Amino acid sequence: MLAADFTYDAIADRLGPEAHAALSRNETTPALRRTTGGDPLATLVRLFLLQGSVPLADAERVLPGLVDRLCASGVLAQSVGEVAARLDCRPYGTDDGTDLWVVSDLTPGLDGAPQRVTSDYVLGISPASTSLAQLTLRHDVTSALDLGTGCGVQALHLAAHADRVVATDVNRRALDLARFNAELNEVGDRIEVRDGSFFAPVAGERYDLIATNPPFVISPATGERLVYRDSGLPGDRVVEHIVRSAPDHLTDGGWCQVLANWAVHADQPWDERLAGWLPDDCDALVVQREVLAPASYVELWLKDSGHHPSTGRGSAEEAREYVRRYDTWLAWLEEQRITGIGFGWINLHRTGGSARELVDWPYDVEQPIAPAIGAWAAAQGSVVDLGSHLAVRADVQQETVGAAGAEDPATILLRQQRGLRRARQVDTALAAVTGACDGDLPVGAILDAVAQLLDLDPEATREQYLPELTAMVREGYLVVAGVE
């Protein structure tokens, strides 16, 4: 693969933006037009990424001495004069520039072709897996756990900064592919693969870092089960179980980071409900990134499993089955009084404390987001007093909105340009205090000066704004001078 330059960057360059974007939408025609000629890179792209047949001579040229062995092991299939892939082998470029290769089951539904996934289907690189990779902290650790490893993408990431990685799953095919991917990427000596459900394979063990993209699809848990997305538990109980159980498997200072769905109920705010799951001995940052209406959610996952008519191209009976599944799932969500399904991140930091923030933030964020999560954790113990020296974070900008010619703006926003890219509305006094925070003067002197300038009571100004300044440090608008 290296000899053929079968890497993410080389493929993106070969295909060009249009064909590369089309392939991300499961359309292969533009890429086929860019990979003619039979050279090694074109052959591997057509074979593994476009899932097409290639001439046997081309396959043997790029995989010398390997075609028969790969056919015998189930990676390839050979017919008269041609070779086709039975598994996907996909280059994967990490944020640190490392080239990886990930083997998984073939991508279903290329070019709209009918293809149902099996119950033991092993998902490859997906938006969810890349989202979790960007969320996961990358500090050096002694031990890490990839809970529900699938094809092993997260374990490969963890092996780059953990001395020891344990990867668990209940899908035997997934475990086989995870082992293979560890060997393929030359980290097999640092990844141990274990069979078992949830935390059972690591009973009594603790880890510095747990990363998990569990099978979180919220469904009635009836009928066929697709292991890569369905836990077998109804609703969002799988996520609740992981959140409640994780602290027992974390070292002091350890992290658990979860990519998850949760139910939004008609009679309870989402953040109030999830707050009830959070352990007492962990700081927690929960970010709701998106909320889908029940009908949209059901359609999304029926299409994912190949049951949507647009992907099935099936018979009238299959169309009726789609409607039946849709109605059953939607009726169950209505019975549970679920008005929406939230998607986002749950970050637990075992500190012995209980600082927590649950925020609805569907807007664009900087990726990878992991450094912002680490910065949030570092700021949670901060308390601002009159002697504190604060500085505005360099990327924070002030925005004002108001009628033309008005003496004062109707709205003042402080907006971060990096990390979570939060926005916070402030009044004139707090905006003035923030603007004066350059690390030189203590907060008390700044508050007194602003109170005098705006003709405010100095004591009341201190009492009102000290807690807000503490919150702004914890949310990343301000930093304690001299502390990164």
PDB file of N, CA and C in Angstrom, residues 1 101 103 151-152 156 159 175-193:
ATOM      1  N   MET A   1       0.833  -1.207   0.000  1.00  0.00           N
ATOM      2  CA  MET A   1       0.000   0.000   0.000  1.00  0.00           C
ATOM      3  C   MET A   1       0.865   1.252   0.000  1.00  0.00           C
ATOM      4  N   TRP A 101      -4.494   2.443   8.026  1.00  0.00           N
ATOM      5  CA  TRP A 101      -5.403   1.751   7.116  1.00  0.00           C
ATOM      6  C   TRP A 101      -6.396   0.985   7.971  1.00  0.00           C
ATOM      7  N   VAL A 103      -9.573  -1.754   7.939  1.00  0.00           N
ATOM      8  CA  VAL A 103     -10.322  -2.786   7.234  1.00  0.00           C
ATOM      9  C   VAL A 103     -11.660  -2.988   7.940  1.00  0.00           C
ATOM     10  N   CYS A 151     -14.406  -1.948  14.410  1.00  0.00           N
ATOM     11  CA  CYS A 151     -13.234  -2.326  13.615  1.00  0.00           C
ATOM     12  C   CYS A 151     -11.935  -1.845  14.235  1.00  0.00           C
ATOM     13  N   GLY A 152     -12.006  -1.093  15.337  1.00  0.00           N
ATOM     14  CA  GLY A 152     -10.802  -0.727  16.069  1.00  0.00           C
ATOM     15  C   GLY A 152     -10.237   0.646  15.781  1.00  0.00           C
ATOM     16  N   LEU A 156      -6.749   2.303  17.521  1.00  0.00           N
ATOM     17  CA  LEU A 156      -5.570   2.732  16.761  1.00  0.00           C
ATOM     18  C   LEU A 156      -5.135   4.126  17.190  1.00  0.00           C
ATOM     19  N   ALA A 159      -3.592   3.932  20.727  1.00  0.00           N
ATOM     20  CA  ALA A 159      -2.280   3.290  20.769  1.00  0.00           C
ATOM     21  C   ALA A 159      -1.150   4.273  20.507  1.00  0.00           C
ATOM     22  N   LEU A 175     -14.151  -8.112  16.461  1.00  0.00           N
ATOM     23  CA  LEU A 175     -12.920  -8.381  17.195  1.00  0.00           C
ATOM     24  C   LEU A 175     -11.831  -8.899  16.269  1.00  0.00           C
ATOM     25  N   ASP A 176     -12.207  -9.786  15.342  1.00  0.00           N
ATOM     26  CA  ASP A 176     -11.223 -10.295  14.374  1.00  0.00           C
ATOM     27  C   ASP A 176     -10.643  -9.158  13.535  1.00  0.00           C
ATOM     28  N   LEU A 177     -11.501  -8.270  13.067  1.00  0.00           N
ATOM     29  CA  LEU A 177     -11.027  -7.168  12.240  1.00  0.00           C
ATOM     30  C   LEU A 177     -10.226  -6.160  13.072  1.00  0.00           C
ATOM     31  N   ALA A 178     -10.615  -5.940  14.309  1.00  0.00           N
ATOM     32  CA  ALA A 178      -9.848  -5.031  15.170  1.00  0.00           C
ATOM     33  C   ALA A 178      -8.441  -5.577  15.389  1.00  0.00           C
ATOM     34  N   ARG A 179      -8.314  -6.894  15.618  1.00  0.00           N
ATOM     35  CA  ARG A 179      -6.982  -7.497  15.767  1.00  0.00           C
ATOM     36  C   ARG A 179      -6.176  -7.321  14.489  1.00  0.00           C
ATOM     37  N   PHE A 180      -6.828  -7.584  13.359  1.00  0.00           N
ATOM     38  CA  PHE A 180      -6.132  -7.449  12.084  1.00  0.00           C
ATOM     39  C   PHE A 180      -5.666  -6.013  11.862  1.00  0.00           C
ATOM     40  N   ASN A 181      -6.521  -5.053  12.159  1.00  0.00           N
ATOM     41  CA  ASN A 181      -6.149  -3.647  11.960  1.00  0.00           C
ATOM     42  C   ASN A 181      -5.002  -3.230  12.878  1.00  0.00           C
ATOM     43  N   ALA A 182      -4.978  -3.777  14.086  1.00  0.00           N
ATOM     44  CA  ALA A 182      -3.865  -3.477  14.985  1.00  0.00           C
ATOM     45  C   ALA A 182      -2.552  -3.992  14.394  1.00  0.00           C
ATOM     46  N   GLU A 183      -2.571  -5.209  13.851  1.00  0.00           N
ATOM     47  CA  GLU A 183      -1.361  -5.769  13.238  1.00  0.00           C
ATOM     48  C   GLU A 183      -1.000  -5.016  11.960  1.00  0.00           C
ATOM     49  N   LEU A 184      -1.996  -4.705  11.154  1.00  0.00           N
ATOM     50  CA  LEU A 184      -1.754  -4.004   9.894  1.00  0.00           C
ATOM     51  C   LEU A 184      -1.053  -2.667  10.134  1.00  0.00           C
ATOM     52  N   ASN A 185      -1.409  -1.999  11.220  1.00  0.00           N
ATOM     53  CA  ASN A 185      -0.838  -0.687  11.529  1.00  0.00           C
ATOM     54  C   ASN A 185       0.307  -0.774  12.536  1.00  0.00           C
ATOM     55  N   GLU A 186       0.792  -2.006  12.774  1.00  0.00           N
ATOM     56  CA  GLU A 186       2.003  -2.259  13.564  1.00  0.00           C
ATOM     57  C   GLU A 186       1.894  -1.762  15.000  1.00  0.00           C
ATOM     58  N   VAL A 187       0.682  -1.897  15.592  1.00  0.00           N
ATOM     59  CA  VAL A 187       0.505  -1.566  17.014  1.00  0.00           C
ATOM     60  C   VAL A 187      -0.135  -2.740  17.756  1.00  0.00           C
ATOM     61  N   GLY A 188      -0.019  -3.928  17.182  1.00  0.00           N
ATOM     62  CA  GLY A 188      -0.618  -5.107  17.806  1.00  0.00           C
ATOM     63  C   GLY A 188      -0.057  -5.419  19.172  1.00  0.00           C
ATOM     64  N   ASP A 189       1.175  -4.974  19.444  1.00  0.00           N
ATOM     65  CA  ASP A 189       1.776  -5.241  20.747  1.00  0.00           C
ATOM     66  C   ASP A 189       1.220  -4.352  21.843  1.00  0.00           C
ATOM     67  N   ARG A 190       0.465  -3.301  21.466  1.00  0.00           N
ATOM     68  CA  ARG A 190      -0.084  -2.384  22.473  1.00  0.00           C
ATOM     69  C   ARG A 190      -1.602  -2.476  22.593  1.00  0.00           C
ATOM     70  N   ILE A 191      -2.253  -3.267  21.742  1.00  0.00           N
ATOM     71  CA  ILE A 191      -3.715  -3.381  21.769  1.00  0.00           C
ATOM     72  C   ILE A 191      -4.112  -4.808  22.105  1.00  0.00           C
ATOM     73  N   GLU A 192      -4.846  -4.959  23.198  1.00  0.00           N
ATOM     74  CA  GLU A 192      -5.399  -6.256  23.593  1.00  0.00           C
ATOM     75  C   GLU A 192      -6.902  -6.248  23.316  1.00  0.00           C
ATOM     76  N   VAL A 193      -7.372  -7.213  22.553  1.00  0.00           N
ATOM     77  CA  VAL A 193      -8.776  -7.284  22.163  1.00  0.00           C
ATOM     78  C   VAL A 193      -9.481  -8.322  23.031  1.00  0.00           C
TER      79      VAL A 193
END
